[in-house]
Coordinates of C-alpha atoms in Angstrom, one line a residue:
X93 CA -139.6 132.0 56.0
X94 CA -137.0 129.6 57.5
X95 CA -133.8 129.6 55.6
X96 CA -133.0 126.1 53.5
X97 CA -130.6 123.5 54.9
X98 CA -128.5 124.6 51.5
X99 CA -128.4 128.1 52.5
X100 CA -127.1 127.3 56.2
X101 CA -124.9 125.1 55.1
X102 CA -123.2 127.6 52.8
X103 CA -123.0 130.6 55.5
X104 CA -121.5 127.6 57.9
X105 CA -119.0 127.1 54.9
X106 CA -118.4 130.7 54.6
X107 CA -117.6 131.1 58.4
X108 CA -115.2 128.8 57.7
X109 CA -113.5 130.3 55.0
X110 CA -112.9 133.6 56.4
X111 CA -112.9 132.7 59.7
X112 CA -115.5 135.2 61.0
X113 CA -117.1 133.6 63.5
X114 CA -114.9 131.5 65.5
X115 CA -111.6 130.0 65.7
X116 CA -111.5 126.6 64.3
X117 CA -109.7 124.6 62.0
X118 CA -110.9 125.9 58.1
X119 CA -111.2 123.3 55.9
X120 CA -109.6 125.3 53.5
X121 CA -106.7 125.6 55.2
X122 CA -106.2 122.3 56.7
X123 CA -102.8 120.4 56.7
X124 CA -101.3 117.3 57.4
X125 CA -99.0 118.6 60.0
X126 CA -102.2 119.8 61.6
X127 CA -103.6 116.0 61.2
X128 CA -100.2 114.9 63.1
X129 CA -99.8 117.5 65.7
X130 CA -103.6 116.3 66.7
X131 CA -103.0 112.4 66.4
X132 CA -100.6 113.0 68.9
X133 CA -103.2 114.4 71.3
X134 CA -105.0 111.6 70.8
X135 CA -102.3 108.9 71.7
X136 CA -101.1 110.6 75.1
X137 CA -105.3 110.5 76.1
X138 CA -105.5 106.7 75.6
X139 CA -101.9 106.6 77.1
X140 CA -102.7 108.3 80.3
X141 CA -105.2 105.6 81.1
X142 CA -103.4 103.9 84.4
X143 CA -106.1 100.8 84.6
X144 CA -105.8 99.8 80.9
X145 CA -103.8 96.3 80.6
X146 CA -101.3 95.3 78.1
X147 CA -102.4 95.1 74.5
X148 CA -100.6 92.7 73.0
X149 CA -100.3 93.7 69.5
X150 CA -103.5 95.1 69.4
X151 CA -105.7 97.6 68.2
X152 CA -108.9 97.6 69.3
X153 CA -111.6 100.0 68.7
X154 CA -115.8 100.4 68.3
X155 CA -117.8 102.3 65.5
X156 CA -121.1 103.2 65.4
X157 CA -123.1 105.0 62.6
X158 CA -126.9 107.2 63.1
X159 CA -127.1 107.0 66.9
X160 CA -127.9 110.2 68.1
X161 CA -131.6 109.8 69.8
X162 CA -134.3 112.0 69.1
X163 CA -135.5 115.4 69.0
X164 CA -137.6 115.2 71.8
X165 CA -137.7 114.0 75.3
X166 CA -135.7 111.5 76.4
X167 CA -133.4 112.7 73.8
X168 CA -132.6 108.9 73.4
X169 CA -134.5 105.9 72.0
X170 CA -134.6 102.5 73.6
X171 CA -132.0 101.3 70.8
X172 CA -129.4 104.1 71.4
X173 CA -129.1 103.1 75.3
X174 CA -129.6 99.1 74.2
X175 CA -126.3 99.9 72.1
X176 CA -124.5 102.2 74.7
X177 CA -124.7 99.7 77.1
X178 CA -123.4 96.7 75.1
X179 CA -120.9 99.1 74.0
X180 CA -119.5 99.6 77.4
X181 CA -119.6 95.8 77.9
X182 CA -117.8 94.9 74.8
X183 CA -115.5 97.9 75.2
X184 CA -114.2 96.2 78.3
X185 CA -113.8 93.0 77.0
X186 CA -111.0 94.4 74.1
X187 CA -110.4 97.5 76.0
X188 CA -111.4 99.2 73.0
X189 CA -109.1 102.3 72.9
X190 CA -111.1 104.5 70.9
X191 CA -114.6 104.7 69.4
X192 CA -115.7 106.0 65.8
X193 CA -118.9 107.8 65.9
X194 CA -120.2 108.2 61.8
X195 CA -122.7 110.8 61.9
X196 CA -126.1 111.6 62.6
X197 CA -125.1 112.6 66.0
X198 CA -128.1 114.6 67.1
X199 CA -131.5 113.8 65.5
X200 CA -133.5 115.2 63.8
X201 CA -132.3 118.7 63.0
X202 CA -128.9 118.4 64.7
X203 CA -127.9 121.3 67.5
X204 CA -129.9 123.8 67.6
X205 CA -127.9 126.3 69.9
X206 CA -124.1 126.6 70.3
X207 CA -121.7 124.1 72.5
X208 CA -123.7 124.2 75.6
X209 CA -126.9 122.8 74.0
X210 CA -128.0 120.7 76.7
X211 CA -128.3 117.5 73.7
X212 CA -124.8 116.8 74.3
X213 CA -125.3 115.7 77.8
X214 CA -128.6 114.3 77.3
X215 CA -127.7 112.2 74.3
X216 CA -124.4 111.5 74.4
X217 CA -122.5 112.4 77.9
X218 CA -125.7 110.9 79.6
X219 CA -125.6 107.5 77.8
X220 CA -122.5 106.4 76.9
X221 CA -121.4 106.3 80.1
X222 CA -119.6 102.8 81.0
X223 CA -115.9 103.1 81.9
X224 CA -114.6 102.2 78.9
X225 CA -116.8 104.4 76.9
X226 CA -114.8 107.6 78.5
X227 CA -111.9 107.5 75.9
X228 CA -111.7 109.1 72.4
X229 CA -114.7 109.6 70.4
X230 CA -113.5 110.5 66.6
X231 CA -116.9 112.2 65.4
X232 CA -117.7 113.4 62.0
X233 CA -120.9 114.9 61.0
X234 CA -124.2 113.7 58.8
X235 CA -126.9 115.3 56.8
X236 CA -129.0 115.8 60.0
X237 CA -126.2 117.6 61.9
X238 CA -126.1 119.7 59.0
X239 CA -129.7 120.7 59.0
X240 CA -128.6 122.4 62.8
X241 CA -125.3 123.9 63.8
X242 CA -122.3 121.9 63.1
X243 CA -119.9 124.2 64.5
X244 CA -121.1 123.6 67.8
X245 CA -120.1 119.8 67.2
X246 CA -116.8 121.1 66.1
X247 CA -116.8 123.5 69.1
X248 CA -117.9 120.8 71.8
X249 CA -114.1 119.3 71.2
X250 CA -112.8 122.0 73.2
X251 CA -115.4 121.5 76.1
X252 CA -115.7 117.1 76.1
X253 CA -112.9 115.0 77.7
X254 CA -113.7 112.5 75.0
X255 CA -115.4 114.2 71.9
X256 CA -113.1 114.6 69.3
X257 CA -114.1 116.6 66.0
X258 CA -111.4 118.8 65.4
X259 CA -112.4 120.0 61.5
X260 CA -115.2 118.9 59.2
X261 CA -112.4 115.9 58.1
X262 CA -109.0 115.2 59.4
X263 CA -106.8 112.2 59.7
X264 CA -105.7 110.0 62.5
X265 CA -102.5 107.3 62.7
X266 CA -102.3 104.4 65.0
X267 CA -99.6 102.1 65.9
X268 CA -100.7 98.9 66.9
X269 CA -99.0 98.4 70.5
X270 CA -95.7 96.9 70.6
X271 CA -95.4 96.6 66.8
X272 CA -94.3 98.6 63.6
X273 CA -98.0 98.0 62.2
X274 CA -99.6 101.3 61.4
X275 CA -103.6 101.8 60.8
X276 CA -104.4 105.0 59.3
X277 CA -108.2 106.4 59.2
X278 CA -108.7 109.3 57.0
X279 CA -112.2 110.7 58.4
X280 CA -114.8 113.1 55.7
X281 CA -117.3 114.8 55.3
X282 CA -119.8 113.5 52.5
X283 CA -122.5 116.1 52.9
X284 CA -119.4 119.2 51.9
X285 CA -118.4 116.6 49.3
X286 CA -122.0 115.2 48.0
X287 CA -125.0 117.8 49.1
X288 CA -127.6 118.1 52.0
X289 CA -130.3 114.8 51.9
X290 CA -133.6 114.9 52.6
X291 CA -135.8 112.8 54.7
X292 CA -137.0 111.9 50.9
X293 CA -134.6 112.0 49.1
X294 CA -132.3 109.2 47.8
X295 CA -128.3 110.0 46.6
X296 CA -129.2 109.9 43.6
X297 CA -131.7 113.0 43.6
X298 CA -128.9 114.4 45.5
X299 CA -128.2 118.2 43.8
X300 CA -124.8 118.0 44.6
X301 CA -122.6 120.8 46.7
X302 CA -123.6 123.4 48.3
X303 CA -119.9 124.9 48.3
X304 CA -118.0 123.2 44.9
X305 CA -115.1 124.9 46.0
X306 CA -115.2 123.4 49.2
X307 CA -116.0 120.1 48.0
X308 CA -113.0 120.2 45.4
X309 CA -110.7 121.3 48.4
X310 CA -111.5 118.2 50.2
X311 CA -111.2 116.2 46.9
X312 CA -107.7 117.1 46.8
X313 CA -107.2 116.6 50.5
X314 CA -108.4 113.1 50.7
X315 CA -105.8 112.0 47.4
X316 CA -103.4 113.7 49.1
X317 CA -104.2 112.0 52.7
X318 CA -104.6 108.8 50.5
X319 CA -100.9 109.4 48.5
X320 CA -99.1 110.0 52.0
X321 CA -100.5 106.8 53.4
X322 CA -99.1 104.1 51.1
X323 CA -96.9 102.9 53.7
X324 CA -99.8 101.7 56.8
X325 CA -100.8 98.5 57.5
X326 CA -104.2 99.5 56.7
X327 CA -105.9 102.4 55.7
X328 CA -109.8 103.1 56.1
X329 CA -111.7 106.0 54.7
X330 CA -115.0 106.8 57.4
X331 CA -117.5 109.1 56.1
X332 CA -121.4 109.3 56.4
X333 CA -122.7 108.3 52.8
X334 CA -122.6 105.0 52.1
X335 CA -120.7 104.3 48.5
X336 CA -122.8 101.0 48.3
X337 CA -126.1 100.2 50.0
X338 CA -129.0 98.0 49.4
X339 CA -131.2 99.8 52.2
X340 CA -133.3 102.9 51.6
X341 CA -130.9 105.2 50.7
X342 CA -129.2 103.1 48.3
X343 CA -126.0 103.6 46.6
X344 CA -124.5 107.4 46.7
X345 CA -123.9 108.3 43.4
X346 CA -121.3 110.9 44.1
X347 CA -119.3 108.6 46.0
X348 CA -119.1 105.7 43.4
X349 CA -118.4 107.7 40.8
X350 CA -116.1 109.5 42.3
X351 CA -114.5 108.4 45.6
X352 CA -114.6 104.8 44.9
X353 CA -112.0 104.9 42.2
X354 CA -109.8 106.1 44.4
X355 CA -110.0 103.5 47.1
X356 CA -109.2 101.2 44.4
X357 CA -106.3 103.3 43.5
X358 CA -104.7 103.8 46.6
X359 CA -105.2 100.4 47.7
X360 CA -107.7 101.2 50.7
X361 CA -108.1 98.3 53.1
X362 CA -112.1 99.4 54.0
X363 CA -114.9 101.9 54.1
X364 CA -117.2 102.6 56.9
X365 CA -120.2 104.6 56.7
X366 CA -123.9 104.8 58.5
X367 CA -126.7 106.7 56.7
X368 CA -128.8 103.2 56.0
X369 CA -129.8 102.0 59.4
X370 CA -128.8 98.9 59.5
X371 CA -125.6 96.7 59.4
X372 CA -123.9 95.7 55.8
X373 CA -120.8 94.3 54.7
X374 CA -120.4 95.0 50.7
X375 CA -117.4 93.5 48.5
X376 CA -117.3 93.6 44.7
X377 CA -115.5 90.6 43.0
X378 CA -111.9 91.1 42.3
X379 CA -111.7 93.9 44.6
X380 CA -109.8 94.5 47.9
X381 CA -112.0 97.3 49.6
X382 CA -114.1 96.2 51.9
X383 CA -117.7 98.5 52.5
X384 CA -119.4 98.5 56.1
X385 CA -122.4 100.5 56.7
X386 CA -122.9 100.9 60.2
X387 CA -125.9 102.8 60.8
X388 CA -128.0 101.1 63.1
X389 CA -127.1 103.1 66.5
X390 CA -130.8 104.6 66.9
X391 CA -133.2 102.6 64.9
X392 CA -133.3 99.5 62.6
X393 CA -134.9 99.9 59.0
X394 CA -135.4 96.5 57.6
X395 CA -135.3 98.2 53.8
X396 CA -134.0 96.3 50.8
X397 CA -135.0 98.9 48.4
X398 CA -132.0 99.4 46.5
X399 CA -131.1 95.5 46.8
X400 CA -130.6 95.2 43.1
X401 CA -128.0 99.0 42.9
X402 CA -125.2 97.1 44.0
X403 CA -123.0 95.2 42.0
X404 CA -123.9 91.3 41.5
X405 CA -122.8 89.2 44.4
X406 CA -121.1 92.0 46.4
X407 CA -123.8 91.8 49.4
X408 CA -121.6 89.2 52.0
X409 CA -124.1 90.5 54.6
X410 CA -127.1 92.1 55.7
X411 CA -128.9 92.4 59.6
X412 CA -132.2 94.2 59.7
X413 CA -134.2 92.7 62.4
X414 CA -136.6 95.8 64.0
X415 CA -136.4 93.8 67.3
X416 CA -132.8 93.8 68.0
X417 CA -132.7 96.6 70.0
X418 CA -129.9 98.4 67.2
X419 CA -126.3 97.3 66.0
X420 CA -122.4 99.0 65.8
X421 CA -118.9 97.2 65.2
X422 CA -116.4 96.9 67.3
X423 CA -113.1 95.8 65.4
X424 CA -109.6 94.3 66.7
X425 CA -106.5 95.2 64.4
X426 CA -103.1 93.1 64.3
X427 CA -100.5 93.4 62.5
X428 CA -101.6 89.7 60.6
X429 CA -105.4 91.1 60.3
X430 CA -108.3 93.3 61.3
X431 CA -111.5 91.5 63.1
X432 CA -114.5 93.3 61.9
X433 CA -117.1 92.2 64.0
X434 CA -121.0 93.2 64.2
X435 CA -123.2 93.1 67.2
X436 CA -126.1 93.9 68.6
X437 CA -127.4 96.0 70.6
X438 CA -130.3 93.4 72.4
X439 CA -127.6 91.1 73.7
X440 CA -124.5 92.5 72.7
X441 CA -124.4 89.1 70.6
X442 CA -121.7 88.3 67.9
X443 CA -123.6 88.6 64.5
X444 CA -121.2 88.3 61.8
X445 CA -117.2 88.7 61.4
X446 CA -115.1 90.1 58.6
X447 CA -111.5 89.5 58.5
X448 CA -109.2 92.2 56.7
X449 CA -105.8 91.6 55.7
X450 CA -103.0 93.8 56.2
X451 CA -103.1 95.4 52.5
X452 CA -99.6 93.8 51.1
X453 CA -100.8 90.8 52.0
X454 CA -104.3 91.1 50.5
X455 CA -103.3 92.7 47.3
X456 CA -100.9 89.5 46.9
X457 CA -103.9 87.1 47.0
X458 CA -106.2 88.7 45.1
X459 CA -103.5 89.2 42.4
X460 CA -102.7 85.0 43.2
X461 CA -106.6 84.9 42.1
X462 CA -107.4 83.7 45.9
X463 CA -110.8 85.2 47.5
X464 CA -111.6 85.4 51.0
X465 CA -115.8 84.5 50.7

C-alpha cells in the first residue's frame, strides 16, 4: 500500500523538526535575522548583473502560479513554453529583476527523487531560458509538490544559480532603486497552514493540517513578519491557496477565516496566489487588499464554479480563454504605485492592469471614501 500524501507530508514535517535528514532551514526554528541575512543574498545576485541598465525608481518583477509541465514526456505543455517565452520577452522589456514562482512547480506528483531529479532541468532550467529569465526565482511549494518530495525543492537552492527556496516560507525586502521606497513580500506555505488537496477536492472539504503545530508556528510567524513590516511601501503576502476564487477551487476556507483578517489588520497592500488556473483580480468593497490568482502557467480552466463564493461585486476581473496559450503577471513598483499587469502567454499581450497604491496613500482614500474601480 502506498503511503497517503498526509502521512508524507508529516514525516517531511518531522525531518524538519528534528532535523534528521538534512540540513535545512526548520520551520520551527526560523527567524527574521535569517529572512535578512538571505534578502541580502538575493540583492548582491541582481546587483552583480553588469548588462542591467538603470532603473529609475523601479521595481520590476514577474509572477507566475501552476506552471510546472507534466508528469510525462516533454515534461512541459505547449502553455508552459508559450509563457516562458513571453516571459523572457517582457522580462527584457522592464528588466524584471526577479521572478515569483507560486507553486505547483512539478506536476502531477511533484519530485519524485532528491535534487538531481532530472524534472528540474527538463521543466524548469530547460524552458525558462531567455536572458533575463536567469535572475532570482523566489519558489514556494503547492499541494502537488507536496504529494512528491519537497525537500528536494528546498534542496535544489543550493544546486540552481537562480532557484531560490530557502525554507517552506521566508521573507524578502526590496528597495526600489534610487529611493527610500521599500516592498516587502512575506512568502507561505498554505498546504503546512490549510492541509493536502486533492485533485477532487475543493478548500472547503479540506481536513485541515497535517502538522497543527506546524501550522500554528507559521501562524505566529506570518503576524510577526506582518507586525515588523508596518513601515514598507508595500507589503504582499504570496502563497498557493487562493483566499478568494470564483474558479474550481473556489474560495479557501482556512485562509478567509483566518489569514484574511489579518491582511486587513496589518494593512497588506495585495495577495498573490495560483491554485485556480486562470488569471483573477478580487477586491471587496471598502477594502484595501487587493487578491491576484495567478495560476495559469501550464493550463487554462475556463471554470466559474464558485462565481457566486465571493463577496458581491469583488470580481474586477477574470481571463479564462483555453486558447491563449496560458497567463502570469509581471508587475512594476514605484515609490507613487505598483503596475499589476496580466499577460498572456499566446502573444505576450497586455490583458488587464491593476494599479496599487503605496499603502499610506491608499489607506487615506479609502478612509476619504474615494475607490479606485
Amino acid at each position: 500500500m502506498k503511503p497517503s500524501v498526509t502521512v508524507c507530508m508529516l514525516v517531511l514535517l518531522c525531518c524538519y523538526r528534528f532535523q534528521s535528514a538534512v540540513s535545512l532551514p526548520s520551520v520551527l526554528d526560523y527567524s527574521p535575522q535569517e529572512d535578512h541575512d538571505h534578502d541580502d543574498k538575493v540583492k548582491v545576485f541582481v546587483q552583480k548583473k553588469k548588462d542591467r541598465p538603470q532603473l529609475n525608481g523601479t521595481l520590476p518583477f514577474l509572477v507566475i502560479g501552476d506552471w510546472g509541465g507534466q508528469t510525462l514526456l516533454p515534461y512541459t505543455t505547449e502553455d508552459e513554453v508559450a509563457c516562458a517565452k513571453q516571459m523572457g520577452v517582457i522580462a527584457e522589456r522592464i528588466s524584471s529583476l526577479f521572478v515569483l514562482a507560486l507553486g505547483d512547480n512539478f506536476y502531477e506528483q511533484g519530485i519524485q527523487t532528491d535534487a538531481y531529479d532530472k524534472r528540474f532541468k527538463e521543466t524548469f532550467e530547460d524552458v525558462f531560458t531567455h536572458p533575463w529569465l536567469q535572475t532570482p526565482w523566489n519558489v514556494i511549494a503547492g499541494n502537488h509538490d507536496w504529494r512528491g518530495n519537497v525537500t528536494a525543492e528546498l534542496e535544489y537552492t543550493k544546486l540552481s544559480k537562480r532557484w531560490n527556496f530557502p525554507s517552506l516560507y521566508y521573507k524578502l525586502e526590496y528597495t526600489i532603486e534610487g529611493t527610500s521606497s521599500t516592498v516587502v513580500f512575506i512568502m507561505i506555505d498554505t498546504v503546512v497552514l490549510c492541509g493536502v488537496m486533492d485533485e477532487w477536492s475543493t478548500p472547503e472539504e479540506l481536513e485541515g493540517p497535517a502538522d497543527k503545530n506546524a501550522s500554528e508556528v507559521q501562524w505566529q510567524w506570518i503576524e510577526t513578519q506582518l507586525k515588523n513590516s508596518t513601515s514598507a511601501d508595500y507589503v504582499i503576502v504570496a502563497g498557493h491557496y487562493p483566499v478568494w476564487s470564483i474558479a474550481e477551487h473556489g474560495p479557501t476556507e482556512g485562509l478567509v477565516s483566518r489569514l484574511r483578517p489579518l491582511l486587513t489588520k496589518y494593512k497588506v497592500s495585495a495577495y498573490f496566489s495560483g491554485h485556480d488556473h486562470n488569471l483573477q483580480h478580487i477586491r471587496e468593497d471598502s477594502s484595501t487588499v487587493d487578491y491576484f490568482v495567478i495560476g495559469a502557467g501550464h493550463i487554462v480552466n475556463d471554470s466559474q464554479e464558485h462565481i457566486d463564493k465571493i463577496p458581491p461585486n469583488s470580481l474586477k476581473y477574470c481571463f479564462r480563454d483555453v486558447t491563449s496559450k496560458g497567463g502570469f503577471a509581471y508587475v512594476v513598483a514605484t515609490p507613487i504605485s505598483m503596475q499589476f499587469i496580466f499577460a498572456d502567454g499566446l502573444k505576450g499581450q497586455d490583458l488587464y492592469m491593476a494599479e496599487i497604491k503605496p499603502r499610506t496613500r491608499r489607506h487615506s482614500e479609502v478612509k476619504n471614501g474615494k475607490k479606485r474601480f
